[in-house]
mmCIF file of C-alpha atoms in Angstrom:
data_model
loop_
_atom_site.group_PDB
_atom_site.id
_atom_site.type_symbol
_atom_site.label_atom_id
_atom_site.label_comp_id
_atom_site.label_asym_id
_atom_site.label_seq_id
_atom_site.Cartn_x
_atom_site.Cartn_y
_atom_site.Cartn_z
ATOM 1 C CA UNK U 1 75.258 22.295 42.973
ATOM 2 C CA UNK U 2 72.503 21.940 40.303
ATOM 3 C CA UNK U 3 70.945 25.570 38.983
ATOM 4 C CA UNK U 4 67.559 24.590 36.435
ATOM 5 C CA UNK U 5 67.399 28.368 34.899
ATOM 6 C CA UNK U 6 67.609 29.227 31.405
ATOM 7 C CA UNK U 7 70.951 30.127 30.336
ATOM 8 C CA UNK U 8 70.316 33.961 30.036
ATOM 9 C CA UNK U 9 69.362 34.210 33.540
ATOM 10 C CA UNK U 10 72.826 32.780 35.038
ATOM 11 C CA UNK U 11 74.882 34.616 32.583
ATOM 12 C CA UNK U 12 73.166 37.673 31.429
ATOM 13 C CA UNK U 13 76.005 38.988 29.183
ATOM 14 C CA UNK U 14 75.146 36.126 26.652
ATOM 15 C CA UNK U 15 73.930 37.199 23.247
ATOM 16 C CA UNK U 16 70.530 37.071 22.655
ATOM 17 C CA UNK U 17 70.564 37.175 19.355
ATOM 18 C CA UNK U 18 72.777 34.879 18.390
ATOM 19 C CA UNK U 19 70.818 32.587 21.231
ATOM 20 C CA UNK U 20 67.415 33.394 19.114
ATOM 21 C CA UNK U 21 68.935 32.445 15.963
ATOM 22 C CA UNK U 22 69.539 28.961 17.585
ATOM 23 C CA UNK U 23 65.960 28.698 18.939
ATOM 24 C CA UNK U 24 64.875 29.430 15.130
ATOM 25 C CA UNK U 25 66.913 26.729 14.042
ATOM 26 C CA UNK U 26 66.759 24.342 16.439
ATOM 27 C CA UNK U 27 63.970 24.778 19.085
ATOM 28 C CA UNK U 28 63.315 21.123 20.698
ATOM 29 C CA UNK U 29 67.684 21.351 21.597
ATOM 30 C CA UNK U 30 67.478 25.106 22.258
ATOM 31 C CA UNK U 31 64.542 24.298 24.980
ATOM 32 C CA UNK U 32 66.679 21.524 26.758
ATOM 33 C CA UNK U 33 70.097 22.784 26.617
ATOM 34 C CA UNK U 34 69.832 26.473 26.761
ATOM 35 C CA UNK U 35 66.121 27.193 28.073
ATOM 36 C CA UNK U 36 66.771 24.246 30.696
ATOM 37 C CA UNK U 37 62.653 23.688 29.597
ATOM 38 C CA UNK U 38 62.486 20.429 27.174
ATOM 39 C CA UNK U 39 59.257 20.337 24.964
ATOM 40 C CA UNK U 40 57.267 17.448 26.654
ATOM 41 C CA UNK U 41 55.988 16.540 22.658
ATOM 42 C CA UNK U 42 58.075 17.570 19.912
ATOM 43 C CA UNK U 43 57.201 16.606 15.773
ATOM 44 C CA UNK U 44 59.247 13.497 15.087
ATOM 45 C CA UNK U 45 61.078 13.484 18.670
ATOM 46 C CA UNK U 46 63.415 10.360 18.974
ATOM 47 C CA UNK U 47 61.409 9.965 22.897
ATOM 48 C CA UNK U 48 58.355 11.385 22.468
ATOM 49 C CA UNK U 49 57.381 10.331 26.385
ATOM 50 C CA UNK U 50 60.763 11.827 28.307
ATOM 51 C CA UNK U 51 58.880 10.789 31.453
ATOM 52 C CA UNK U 52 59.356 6.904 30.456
ATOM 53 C CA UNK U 53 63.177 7.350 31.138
ATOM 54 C CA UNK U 54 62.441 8.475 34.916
ATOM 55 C CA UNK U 55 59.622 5.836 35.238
ATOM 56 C CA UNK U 56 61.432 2.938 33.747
ATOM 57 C CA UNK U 57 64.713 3.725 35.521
ATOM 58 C CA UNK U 58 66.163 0.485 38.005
ATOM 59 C CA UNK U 59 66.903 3.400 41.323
ATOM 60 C CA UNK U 60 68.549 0.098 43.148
ATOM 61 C CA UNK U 61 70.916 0.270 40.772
ATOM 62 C CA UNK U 62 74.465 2.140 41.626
ATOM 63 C CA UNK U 63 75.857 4.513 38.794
ATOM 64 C CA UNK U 64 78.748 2.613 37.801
ATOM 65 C CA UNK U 65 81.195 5.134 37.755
ATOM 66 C CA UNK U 66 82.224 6.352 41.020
ATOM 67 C CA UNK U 67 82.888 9.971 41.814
ATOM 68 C CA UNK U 68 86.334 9.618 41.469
ATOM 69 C CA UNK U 69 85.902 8.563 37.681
ATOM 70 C CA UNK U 70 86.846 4.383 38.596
ATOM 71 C CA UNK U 71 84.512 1.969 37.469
ATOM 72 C CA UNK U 72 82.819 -0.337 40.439
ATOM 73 C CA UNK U 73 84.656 -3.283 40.695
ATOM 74 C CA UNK U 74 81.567 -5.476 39.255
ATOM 75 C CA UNK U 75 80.662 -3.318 36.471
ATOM 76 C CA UNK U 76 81.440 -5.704 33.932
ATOM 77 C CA UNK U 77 80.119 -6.782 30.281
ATOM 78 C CA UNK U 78 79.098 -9.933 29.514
ATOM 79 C CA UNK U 79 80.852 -12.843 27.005
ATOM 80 C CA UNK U 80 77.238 -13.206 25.596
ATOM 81 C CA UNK U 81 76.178 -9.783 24.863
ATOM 82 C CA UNK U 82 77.668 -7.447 22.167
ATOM 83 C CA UNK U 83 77.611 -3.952 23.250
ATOM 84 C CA UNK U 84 76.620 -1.016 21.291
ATOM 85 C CA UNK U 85 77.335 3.129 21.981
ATOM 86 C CA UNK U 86 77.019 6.085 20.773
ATOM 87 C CA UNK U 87 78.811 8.851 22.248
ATOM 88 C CA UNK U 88 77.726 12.568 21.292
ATOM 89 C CA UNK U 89 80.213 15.254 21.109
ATOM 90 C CA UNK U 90 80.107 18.491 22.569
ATOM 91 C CA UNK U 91 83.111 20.345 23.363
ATOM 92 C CA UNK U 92 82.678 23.902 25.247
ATOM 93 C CA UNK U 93 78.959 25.208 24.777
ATOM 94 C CA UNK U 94 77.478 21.364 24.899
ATOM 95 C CA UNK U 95 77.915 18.634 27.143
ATOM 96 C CA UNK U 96 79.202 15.454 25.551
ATOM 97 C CA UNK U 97 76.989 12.184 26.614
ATOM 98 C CA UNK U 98 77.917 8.504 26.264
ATOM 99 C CA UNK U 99 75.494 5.578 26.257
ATOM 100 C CA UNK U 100 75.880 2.182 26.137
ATOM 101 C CA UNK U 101 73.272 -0.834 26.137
ATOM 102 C CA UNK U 102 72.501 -4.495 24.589
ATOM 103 C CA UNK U 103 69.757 -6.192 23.177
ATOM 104 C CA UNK U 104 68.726 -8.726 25.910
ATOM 105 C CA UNK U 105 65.128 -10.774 25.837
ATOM 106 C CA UNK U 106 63.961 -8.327 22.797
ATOM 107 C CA UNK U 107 64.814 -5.163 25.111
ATOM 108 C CA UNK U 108 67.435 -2.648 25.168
ATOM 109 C CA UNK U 109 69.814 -2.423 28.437
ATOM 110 C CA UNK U 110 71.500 0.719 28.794
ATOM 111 C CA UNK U 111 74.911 -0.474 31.007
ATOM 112 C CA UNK U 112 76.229 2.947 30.782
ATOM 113 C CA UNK U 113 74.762 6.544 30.220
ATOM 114 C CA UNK U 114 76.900 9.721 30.944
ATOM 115 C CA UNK U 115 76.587 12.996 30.721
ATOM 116 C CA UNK U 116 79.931 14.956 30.585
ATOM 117 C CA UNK U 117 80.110 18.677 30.617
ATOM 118 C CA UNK U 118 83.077 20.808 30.256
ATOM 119 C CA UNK U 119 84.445 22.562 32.874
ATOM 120 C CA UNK U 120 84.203 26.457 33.353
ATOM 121 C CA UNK U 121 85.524 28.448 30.268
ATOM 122 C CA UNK U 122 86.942 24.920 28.742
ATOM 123 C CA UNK U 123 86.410 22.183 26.722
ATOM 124 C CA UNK U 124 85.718 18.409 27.198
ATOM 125 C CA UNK U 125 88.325 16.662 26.392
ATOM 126 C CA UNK U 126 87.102 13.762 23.427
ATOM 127 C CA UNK U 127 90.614 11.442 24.920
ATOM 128 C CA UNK U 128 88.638 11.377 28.039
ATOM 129 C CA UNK U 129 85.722 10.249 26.167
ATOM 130 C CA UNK U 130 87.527 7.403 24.219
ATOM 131 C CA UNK U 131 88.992 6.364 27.574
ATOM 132 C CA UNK U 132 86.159 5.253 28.920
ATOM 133 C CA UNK U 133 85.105 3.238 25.983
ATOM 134 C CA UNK U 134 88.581 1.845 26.176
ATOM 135 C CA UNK U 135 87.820 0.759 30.007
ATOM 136 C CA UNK U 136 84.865 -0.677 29.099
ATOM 137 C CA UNK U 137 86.323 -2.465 26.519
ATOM 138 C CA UNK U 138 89.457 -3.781 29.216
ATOM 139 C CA UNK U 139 86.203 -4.706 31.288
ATOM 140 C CA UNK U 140 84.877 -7.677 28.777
ATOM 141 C CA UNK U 141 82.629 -4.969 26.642
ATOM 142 C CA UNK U 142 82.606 -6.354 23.375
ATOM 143 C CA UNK U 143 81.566 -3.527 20.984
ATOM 144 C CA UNK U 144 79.686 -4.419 17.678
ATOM 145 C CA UNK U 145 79.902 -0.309 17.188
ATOM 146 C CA UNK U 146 80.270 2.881 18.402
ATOM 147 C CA UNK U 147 78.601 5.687 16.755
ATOM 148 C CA UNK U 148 79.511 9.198 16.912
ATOM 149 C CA UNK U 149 78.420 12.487 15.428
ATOM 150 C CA UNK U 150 79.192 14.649 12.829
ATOM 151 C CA UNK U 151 81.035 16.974 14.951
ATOM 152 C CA UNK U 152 84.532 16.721 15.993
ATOM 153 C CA UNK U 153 83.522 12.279 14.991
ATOM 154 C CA UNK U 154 85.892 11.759 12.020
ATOM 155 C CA UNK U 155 88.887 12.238 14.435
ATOM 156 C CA UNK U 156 87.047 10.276 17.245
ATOM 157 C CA UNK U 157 86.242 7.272 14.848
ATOM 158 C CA UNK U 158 90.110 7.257 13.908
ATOM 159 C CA UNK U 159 90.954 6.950 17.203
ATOM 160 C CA UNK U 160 88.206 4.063 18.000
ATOM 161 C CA UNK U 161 88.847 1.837 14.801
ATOM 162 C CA UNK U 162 92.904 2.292 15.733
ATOM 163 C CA UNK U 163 91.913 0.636 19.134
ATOM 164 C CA UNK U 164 89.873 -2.239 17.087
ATOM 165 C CA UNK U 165 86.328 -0.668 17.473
ATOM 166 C CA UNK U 166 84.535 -0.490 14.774
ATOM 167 C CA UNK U 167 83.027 2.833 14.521
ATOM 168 C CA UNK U 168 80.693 4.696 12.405
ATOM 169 C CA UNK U 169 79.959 8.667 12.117
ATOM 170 C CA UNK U 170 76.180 9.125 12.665
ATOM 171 C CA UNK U 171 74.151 12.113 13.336
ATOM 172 C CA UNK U 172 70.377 12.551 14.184
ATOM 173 C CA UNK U 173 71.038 16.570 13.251
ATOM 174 C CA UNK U 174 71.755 15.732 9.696
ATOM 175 C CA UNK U 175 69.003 12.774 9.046
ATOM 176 C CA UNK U 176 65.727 12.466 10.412
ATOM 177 C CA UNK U 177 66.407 8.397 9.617
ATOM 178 C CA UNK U 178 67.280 8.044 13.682
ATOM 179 C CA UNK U 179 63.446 9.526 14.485
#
């Protein structure tokens, strides 16, 4: 079941003011997270075409992560490529994303984006995250780094570099350096 409404239409006990103090702070993430309406141009936007995403996107190409979280059997990285991700945190109020590409014939690949939301009244859990950059890694991913952000990322670069990864903290919320 997908529901596109803004977030104080599906639960209507929310607080709106501390939902307008977030729009005043933040309005391009307020509009896509919590308004379910993402600016098509926003100043300095890391995409400024969104569109390019859905246009560029291979559709022959299976998700490889079946729905019972296992990894297709040819999803597989590449002894010539080194593999780069960032994975964004969010833990009850955010979802958490993943992403992983390569540079290939002066191009980015993306091998891998996810999208992980907590369930119901919970929180994502950040082992799950570093599992399946672990999996990859069993796979043949060989990861030149793994980026996280600010929040909740010192404990999740810990965890990464313990496993051999070299990670990095990095946030495009802090810096404008990203746009």
């Amino acid at each position: 079941l997908v529901v596109h409404a803004p977030l104080w239409q599906i639960k209507p006990d929310c607080d709106l003011v501390e939902l307008r103090e977030e729009w005043e702070r933040r309005p391009s993430q307020f509009a896509s997270m919590v308004a379910a309406r993402p600016l098509a141009e926003v100043e300095n936007s890391f995409l400024r075409d969104p569109k390019i995403v859905e246009e560029r996107a291979n559709r022959k190409r299976e998700h490889p992560i079946r729905p019972d979280g296992t990894f297709l059997d040819d999803f597989r990285g590449s002894p010539n490529n080194l593999y780069y991700a960032h994975i964004d945190v969010g833990i009850s109020k955010d979802a958490a994303g993943i992403c992983v590409g390569h540079p290939e014939a002066g191009k980015t690949v993306y091998d891998l984006t996810l999208e992980v939301r907590p369930p119901l009244g919970g929180e994502t859990s950040l082992e799950a995250l570093r599992q399946v950059i672990y999996a990859m890694q069993a796979r043949g991913f060989t990861f030149a780094l793994v980026t996280c952000d600010g929040f909740e990322g010192i404990s999740m670069r810990q965890e990464l570099e313990s496993h051999g990864i070299t990670c990095e903290n990095y946030s495009v919320d802090k810096s404008r350096e990203a746009y």
